[in-house]
């Protein structure tokens, strides 16, 4: 646990990446598996993740990301996109996956399927979208911990034009909406923010024991 906490103390929101340093395929696979293994409500994972390395696409995204240099200088840009609508077919697809993965008859999962549908489907599209967005942040948190464990730098970012991302990446046609992004790679030697002392609330203020 001490190593885990040391890694979290080491990480920071990297403002300047070394564009010459790239994440290995092996490490990238580990990071993506961390996303895949992330928890989500009912296990539905109502999102899709885009791993962007194409320089042309990233050059398009930079102006609509407050012109932040991390967009083009980081090794990879990760875009978490949430589903805008959760329908019966999506839930059925998940139940089919459960049936196949656990070798359980699909029909024996009808009660579980009904329960999920009774909770998710009556929600308005706006409520579903908000719920789906929350699941993205669970995946993002797991992802950031994984990057720190590999001593890979990261910068989670909400500073971008959602509609512009949706258009550039063709997300609306896929029933998706950009929710949050993360630039990952290796810090530049002259990134001054790496030397800043981490500022967090005191334990006494942050936690209440009952």
PDB file of C-alpha atoms in Angstrom:
ATOM      1  CA  UNK A   1       0.000   0.000   0.000  1.00  0.00           C
ATOM      2  CA  UNK A   2       2.883   2.344   0.712  1.00  0.00           C
ATOM      3  CA  UNK A   3       4.036   1.941  -2.894  1.00  0.00           C
ATOM      4  CA  UNK A   4       0.541   2.713  -4.144  1.00  0.00           C
ATOM      5  CA  UNK A   5       0.384   5.891  -2.068  1.00  0.00           C
ATOM      6  CA  UNK A   6       3.898   6.858  -3.151  1.00  0.00           C
ATOM      7  CA  UNK A   7       2.766   6.574  -6.774  1.00  0.00           C
ATOM      8  CA  UNK A   8      -0.235   8.805  -6.106  1.00  0.00           C
ATOM      9  CA  UNK A   9       2.006  11.356  -4.419  1.00  0.00           C
ATOM     10  CA  UNK A  10       4.342  11.207  -7.422  1.00  0.00           C
ATOM     11  CA  UNK A  11       1.662  11.892 -10.047  1.00  0.00           C
ATOM     12  CA  UNK A  12       0.448  15.353 -10.910  1.00  0.00           C
ATOM     13  CA  UNK A  13      -1.510  16.974 -13.718  1.00  0.00           C
ATOM     14  CA  UNK A  14       1.325  17.237 -16.219  1.00  0.00           C
ATOM     15  CA  UNK A  15       1.265  20.544 -18.065  1.00  0.00           C
ATOM     16  CA  UNK A  16       4.154  19.935 -20.452  1.00  0.00           C
ATOM     17  CA  UNK A  17       4.962  16.576 -22.027  1.00  0.00           C
ATOM     18  CA  UNK A  18       8.147  15.460 -23.742  1.00  0.00           C
ATOM     19  CA  UNK A  19       6.868  14.872 -27.272  1.00  0.00           C
ATOM     20  CA  UNK A  20       9.853  12.640 -28.086  1.00  0.00           C
ATOM     21  CA  UNK A  21       8.932  10.005 -25.484  1.00  0.00           C
ATOM     22  CA  UNK A  22       6.271   7.415 -26.300  1.00  0.00           C
ATOM     23  CA  UNK A  23       4.454   4.863 -24.181  1.00  0.00           C
ATOM     24  CA  UNK A  24       5.302   1.265 -25.085  1.00  0.00           C
ATOM     25  CA  UNK A  25       2.644  -1.002 -26.580  1.00  0.00           C
ATOM     26  CA  UNK A  26       2.951  -3.250 -23.521  1.00  0.00           C
ATOM     27  CA  UNK A  27       2.278  -0.418 -21.070  1.00  0.00           C
ATOM     28  CA  UNK A  28      -0.568   0.936 -23.186  1.00  0.00           C
ATOM     29  CA  UNK A  29      -2.193  -2.508 -23.167  1.00  0.00           C
ATOM     30  CA  UNK A  30      -1.954  -2.556 -19.362  1.00  0.00           C
ATOM     31  CA  UNK A  31      -3.542   0.890 -19.088  1.00  0.00           C
ATOM     32  CA  UNK A  32      -6.400  -0.029 -21.394  1.00  0.00           C
ATOM     33  CA  UNK A  33      -6.994  -3.224 -19.430  1.00  0.00           C
ATOM     34  CA  UNK A  34      -7.248  -1.080 -16.281  1.00  0.00           C
ATOM     35  CA  UNK A  35     -10.076   0.813 -17.990  1.00  0.00           C
ATOM     36  CA  UNK A  36     -11.675  -2.449 -19.095  1.00  0.00           C
ATOM     37  CA  UNK A  37     -11.594  -3.755 -15.506  1.00  0.00           C
ATOM     38  CA  UNK A  38     -13.013  -0.569 -13.999  1.00  0.00           C
ATOM     39  CA  UNK A  39     -16.236  -0.800 -12.002  1.00  0.00           C
ATOM     40  CA  UNK A  40     -19.466   0.635 -13.346  1.00  0.00           C
ATOM     41  CA  UNK A  41     -23.084   0.646 -12.256  1.00  0.00           C
ATOM     42  CA  UNK A  42     -24.611  -2.810 -12.944  1.00  0.00           C
ATOM     43  CA  UNK A  43     -21.399  -3.556 -14.870  1.00  0.00           C
ATOM     44  CA  UNK A  44     -22.902  -1.936 -17.969  1.00  0.00           C
ATOM     45  CA  UNK A  45     -19.924   0.289 -18.888  1.00  0.00           C
ATOM     46  CA  UNK A  46     -22.026   2.796 -20.858  1.00  0.00           C
ATOM     47  CA  UNK A  47     -19.083   4.382 -22.611  1.00  0.00           C
ATOM     48  CA  UNK A  48     -16.522   3.964 -25.349  1.00  0.00           C
ATOM     49  CA  UNK A  49     -12.867   4.978 -25.148  1.00  0.00           C
ATOM     50  CA  UNK A  50     -10.877   6.455 -28.030  1.00  0.00           C
ATOM     51  CA  UNK A  51      -7.087   6.167 -28.074  1.00  0.00           C
ATOM     52  CA  UNK A  52      -5.837   8.937 -30.340  1.00  0.00           C
ATOM     53  CA  UNK A  53      -2.327   9.057 -31.749  1.00  0.00           C
ATOM     54  CA  UNK A  54      -3.029  10.448 -35.239  1.00  0.00           C
ATOM     55  CA  UNK A  55      -1.224  13.842 -35.354  1.00  0.00           C
ATOM     56  CA  UNK A  56      -3.761  15.305 -37.800  1.00  0.00           C
ATOM     57  CA  UNK A  57      -6.701  14.537 -35.552  1.00  0.00           C
ATOM     58  CA  UNK A  58      -4.883  15.887 -32.522  1.00  0.00           C
ATOM     59  CA  UNK A  59      -4.027  19.090 -34.369  1.00  0.00           C
ATOM     60  CA  UNK A  60      -7.743  19.497 -35.063  1.00  0.00           C
ATOM     61  CA  UNK A  61      -8.556  18.913 -31.397  1.00  0.00           C
ATOM     62  CA  UNK A  62      -6.005  21.316 -29.932  1.00  0.00           C
ATOM     63  CA  UNK A  63      -7.764  24.592 -30.871  1.00  0.00           C
ATOM     64  CA  UNK A  64     -11.004  23.317 -29.309  1.00  0.00           C
ATOM     65  CA  UNK A  65      -9.108  22.249 -26.180  1.00  0.00           C
ATOM     66  CA  UNK A  66      -8.148  25.750 -25.052  1.00  0.00           C
ATOM     67  CA  UNK A  67      -5.002  25.350 -27.218  1.00  0.00           C
ATOM     68  CA  UNK A  68      -3.419  23.235 -24.498  1.00  0.00           C
ATOM     69  CA  UNK A  69      -0.127  21.729 -25.639  1.00  0.00           C
ATOM     70  CA  UNK A  70      -0.763  18.393 -23.929  1.00  0.00           C
ATOM     71  CA  UNK A  71      -3.210  17.539 -26.710  1.00  0.00           C
ATOM     72  CA  UNK A  72      -0.456  17.310 -29.313  1.00  0.00           C
ATOM     73  CA  UNK A  73       2.674  16.684 -27.220  1.00  0.00           C
ATOM     74  CA  UNK A  74       1.550  13.757 -25.062  1.00  0.00           C
ATOM     75  CA  UNK A  75       2.259  10.233 -26.245  1.00  0.00           C
ATOM     76  CA  UNK A  76      -1.452   9.381 -26.404  1.00  0.00           C
ATOM     77  CA  UNK A  77      -4.718  11.234 -25.999  1.00  0.00           C
ATOM     78  CA  UNK A  78      -7.516   9.259 -24.370  1.00  0.00           C
ATOM     79  CA  UNK A  79     -11.106  10.364 -24.921  1.00  0.00           C
ATOM     80  CA  UNK A  80     -13.811   8.913 -22.682  1.00  0.00           C
ATOM     81  CA  UNK A  81     -17.163   9.152 -24.466  1.00  0.00           C
ATOM     82  CA  UNK A  82     -20.424   8.281 -22.756  1.00  0.00           C
ATOM     83  CA  UNK A  83     -23.491   6.789 -24.370  1.00  0.00           C
ATOM     84  CA  UNK A  84     -26.193   9.379 -24.826  1.00  0.00           C
ATOM     85  CA  UNK A  85     -29.043   6.852 -24.622  1.00  0.00           C
ATOM     86  CA  UNK A  86     -29.333   3.529 -22.822  1.00  0.00           C
ATOM     87  CA  UNK A  87     -31.906   1.329 -24.526  1.00  0.00           C
ATOM     88  CA  UNK A  88     -33.227  -2.208 -24.134  1.00  0.00           C
ATOM     89  CA  UNK A  89     -30.923  -3.592 -26.831  1.00  0.00           C
ATOM     90  CA  UNK A  90     -27.837  -2.307 -24.973  1.00  0.00           C
ATOM     91  CA  UNK A  91     -28.925  -3.998 -21.761  1.00  0.00           C
ATOM     92  CA  UNK A  92     -29.782  -7.226 -23.600  1.00  0.00           C
ATOM     93  CA  UNK A  93     -26.320  -7.203 -25.145  1.00  0.00           C
ATOM     94  CA  UNK A  94     -24.819  -6.944 -21.659  1.00  0.00           C
ATOM     95  CA  UNK A  95     -26.983  -9.788 -20.333  1.00  0.00           C
ATOM     96  CA  UNK A  96     -25.901 -11.923 -23.302  1.00  0.00           C
ATOM     97  CA  UNK A  97     -22.280 -11.202 -22.400  1.00  0.00           C
ATOM     98  CA  UNK A  98     -22.928 -12.238 -18.793  1.00  0.00           C
ATOM     99  CA  UNK A  99     -24.579 -15.447 -20.009  1.00  0.00           C
ATOM    100  CA  UNK A 100     -21.694 -16.295 -22.316  1.00  0.00           C
ATOM    101  CA  UNK A 101     -18.892 -15.322 -19.935  1.00  0.00           C
ATOM    102  CA  UNK A 102     -20.289 -17.141 -16.894  1.00  0.00           C
ATOM    103  CA  UNK A 103     -21.827 -20.032 -18.832  1.00  0.00           C
ATOM    104  CA  UNK A 104     -25.291 -19.251 -17.485  1.00  0.00           C
ATOM    105  CA  UNK A 105     -28.540 -19.733 -19.385  1.00  0.00           C
ATOM    106  CA  UNK A 106     -29.800 -16.406 -20.741  1.00  0.00           C
ATOM    107  CA  UNK A 107     -33.301 -17.136 -19.477  1.00  0.00           C
ATOM    108  CA  UNK A 108     -32.055 -17.602 -15.913  1.00  0.00           C
ATOM    109  CA  UNK A 109     -30.871 -13.992 -15.975  1.00  0.00           C
ATOM    110  CA  UNK A 110     -34.301 -12.603 -16.807  1.00  0.00           C
ATOM    111  CA  UNK A 111     -34.844 -11.337 -13.269  1.00  0.00           C
ATOM    112  CA  UNK A 112     -31.542  -9.462 -13.263  1.00  0.00           C
ATOM    113  CA  UNK A 113     -32.285  -8.095 -16.725  1.00  0.00           C
ATOM    114  CA  UNK A 114     -35.719  -6.880 -15.621  1.00  0.00           C
ATOM    115  CA  UNK A 115     -34.227  -5.227 -12.530  1.00  0.00           C
ATOM    116  CA  UNK A 116     -31.665  -3.269 -14.566  1.00  0.00           C
ATOM    117  CA  UNK A 117     -34.250  -2.219 -17.134  1.00  0.00           C
ATOM    118  CA  UNK A 118     -36.677  -1.127 -14.416  1.00  0.00           C
ATOM    119  CA  UNK A 119     -34.032   1.207 -12.989  1.00  0.00           C
ATOM    120  CA  UNK A 120     -32.367   2.536 -16.130  1.00  0.00           C
ATOM    121  CA  UNK A 121     -34.968   2.679 -18.902  1.00  0.00           C
ATOM    122  CA  UNK A 122     -37.568   4.889 -17.143  1.00  0.00           C
ATOM    123  CA  UNK A 123     -34.973   7.663 -16.747  1.00  0.00           C
ATOM    124  CA  UNK A 124     -35.211  10.618 -19.106  1.00  0.00           C
ATOM    125  CA  UNK A 125     -32.517  10.965 -21.800  1.00  0.00           C
ATOM    126  CA  UNK A 126     -30.948  13.780 -19.762  1.00  0.00           C
ATOM    127  CA  UNK A 127     -30.886  11.622 -16.626  1.00  0.00           C
ATOM    128  CA  UNK A 128     -29.399   8.705 -18.545  1.00  0.00           C
ATOM    129  CA  UNK A 129     -26.702  10.952 -20.002  1.00  0.00           C
ATOM    130  CA  UNK A 130     -25.707  12.247 -16.568  1.00  0.00           C
ATOM    131  CA  UNK A 131     -25.647   8.713 -15.156  1.00  0.00           C
ATOM    132  CA  UNK A 132     -23.491   7.496 -18.059  1.00  0.00           C
ATOM    133  CA  UNK A 133     -21.078  10.397 -17.621  1.00  0.00           C
ATOM    134  CA  UNK A 134     -20.543   9.424 -13.984  1.00  0.00           C
ATOM    135  CA  UNK A 135     -19.457   5.949 -15.065  1.00  0.00           C
ATOM    136  CA  UNK A 136     -16.759   7.519 -17.247  1.00  0.00           C
ATOM    137  CA  UNK A 137     -15.225   9.144 -14.194  1.00  0.00           C
ATOM    138  CA  UNK A 138     -15.018   5.807 -12.391  1.00  0.00           C
ATOM    139  CA  UNK A 139     -13.021   4.488 -15.353  1.00  0.00           C
ATOM    140  CA  UNK A 140     -10.900   7.643 -15.450  1.00  0.00           C
ATOM    141  CA  UNK A 141      -9.988   7.306 -11.758  1.00  0.00           C
ATOM    142  CA  UNK A 142      -8.906   3.699 -12.248  1.00  0.00           C
ATOM    143  CA  UNK A 143      -6.950   4.714 -15.330  1.00  0.00           C
ATOM    144  CA  UNK A 144      -5.088   7.512 -13.531  1.00  0.00           C
ATOM    145  CA  UNK A 145      -4.095   5.169 -10.707  1.00  0.00           C
ATOM    146  CA  UNK A 146      -2.795   2.696 -13.281  1.00  0.00           C
ATOM    147  CA  UNK A 147      -0.718   5.346 -15.048  1.00  0.00           C
ATOM    148  CA  UNK A 148       0.821   6.359 -11.722  1.00  0.00           C
ATOM    149  CA  UNK A 149       1.655   2.739 -10.893  1.00  0.00           C
ATOM    150  CA  UNK A 150       3.632   2.528 -14.160  1.00  0.00           C
ATOM    151  CA  UNK A 151       5.188   5.958 -13.552  1.00  0.00           C
ATOM    152  CA  UNK A 152       3.524   7.259 -16.680  1.00  0.00           C
ATOM    153  CA  UNK A 153       2.476  10.886 -16.519  1.00  0.00           C
ATOM    154  CA  UNK A 154      -1.087  11.984 -17.061  1.00  0.00           C
ATOM    155  CA  UNK A 155      -3.306  15.024 -17.233  1.00  0.00           C
ATOM    156  CA  UNK A 156      -7.091  14.593 -16.909  1.00  0.00           C
ATOM    157  CA  UNK A 157      -8.844  17.433 -18.698  1.00  0.00           C
ATOM    158  CA  UNK A 158     -12.317  18.913 -18.956  1.00  0.00           C
ATOM    159  CA  UNK A 159     -11.109  22.026 -20.744  1.00  0.00           C
ATOM    160  CA  UNK A 160     -12.440  21.306 -24.212  1.00  0.00           C
ATOM    161  CA  UNK A 161     -15.437  22.061 -26.419  1.00  0.00           C
ATOM    162  CA  UNK A 162     -17.653  18.995 -26.160  1.00  0.00           C
ATOM    163  CA  UNK A 163     -19.644  19.706 -29.304  1.00  0.00           C
ATOM    164  CA  UNK A 164     -16.477  20.268 -31.339  1.00  0.00           C
ATOM    165  CA  UNK A 165     -15.047  16.949 -30.110  1.00  0.00           C
ATOM    166  CA  UNK A 166     -18.300  15.229 -30.974  1.00  0.00           C
ATOM    167  CA  UNK A 167     -18.121  16.622 -34.500  1.00  0.00           C
ATOM    168  CA  UNK A 168     -14.423  15.974 -35.159  1.00  0.00           C
ATOM    169  CA  UNK A 169     -14.584  12.398 -33.863  1.00  0.00           C
ATOM    170  CA  UNK A 170     -18.028  11.655 -35.330  1.00  0.00           C
ATOM    171  CA  UNK A 171     -19.428  10.744 -31.934  1.00  0.00           C
ATOM    172  CA  UNK A 172     -23.083  11.720 -32.376  1.00  0.00           C
ATOM    173  CA  UNK A 173     -23.514   9.189 -35.177  1.00  0.00           C
ATOM    174  CA  UNK A 174     -22.259   6.562 -32.732  1.00  0.00           C
ATOM    175  CA  UNK A 175     -24.663   7.638 -29.984  1.00  0.00           C
ATOM    176  CA  UNK A 176     -21.783   9.010 -27.912  1.00  0.00           C
ATOM    177  CA  UNK A 177     -20.694  12.270 -26.339  1.00  0.00           C
ATOM    178  CA  UNK A 178     -17.203  13.303 -25.244  1.00  0.00           C
ATOM    179  CA  UNK A 179     -17.151  13.445 -21.459  1.00  0.00           C
ATOM    180  CA  UNK A 180     -13.574  13.772 -20.244  1.00  0.00           C
ATOM    181  CA  UNK A 181     -10.115  13.355 -21.754  1.00  0.00           C
ATOM    182  CA  UNK A 182      -6.676  12.418 -20.481  1.00  0.00           C
ATOM    183  CA  UNK A 183      -3.295  13.114 -22.023  1.00  0.00           C
ATOM    184  CA  UNK A 184      -0.657  10.523 -21.107  1.00  0.00           C
ATOM    185  CA  UNK A 185       3.072  10.255 -21.702  1.00  0.00           C
ATOM    186  CA  UNK A 186       6.202  11.495 -19.984  1.00  0.00           C
ATOM    187  CA  UNK A 187       6.810  14.882 -18.400  1.00  0.00           C
ATOM    188  CA  UNK A 188       9.193  17.349 -19.985  1.00  0.00           C
ATOM    189  CA  UNK A 189      12.258  18.159 -17.895  1.00  0.00           C
ATOM    190  CA  UNK A 190      11.313  21.842 -17.862  1.00  0.00           C
ATOM    191  CA  UNK A 191       7.718  21.350 -16.728  1.00  0.00           C
ATOM    192  CA  UNK A 192       7.813  23.542 -13.643  1.00  0.00           C
ATOM    193  CA  UNK A 193       4.580  22.143 -12.213  1.00  0.00           C
ATOM    194  CA  UNK A 194       6.292  18.842 -11.403  1.00  0.00           C
ATOM    195  CA  UNK A 195       8.084  20.639  -8.571  1.00  0.00           C
ATOM    196  CA  UNK A 196       4.949  22.088  -6.994  1.00  0.00           C
ATOM    197  CA  UNK A 197       4.010  20.705  -3.586  1.00  0.00           C
ATOM    198  CA  UNK A 198       0.751  18.766  -3.822  1.00  0.00           C
ATOM    199  CA  UNK A 199      -2.099  20.672  -2.190  1.00  0.00           C
ATOM    200  CA  UNK A 200      -4.946  18.692  -0.643  1.00  0.00           C
ATOM    201  CA  UNK A 201      -7.418  19.217   2.198  1.00  0.00           C
ATOM    202  CA  UNK A 202      -6.314  18.175   5.684  1.00  0.00           C
ATOM    203  CA  UNK A 203      -7.609  14.811   6.876  1.00  0.00           C
ATOM    204  CA  UNK A 204      -9.523  16.495   9.712  1.00  0.00           C
ATOM    205  CA  UNK A 205     -11.422  18.618   7.210  1.00  0.00           C
ATOM    206  CA  UNK A 206     -11.943  15.978   4.544  1.00  0.00           C
ATOM    207  CA  UNK A 207     -13.057  12.970   6.589  1.00  0.00           C
ATOM    208  CA  UNK A 208     -15.756  12.365   9.184  1.00  0.00           C
ATOM    209  CA  UNK A 209     -15.705   9.171  11.221  1.00  0.00           C
ATOM    210  CA  UNK A 210     -19.085   8.134  12.647  1.00  0.00           C
TER     211      UNK A 210
END
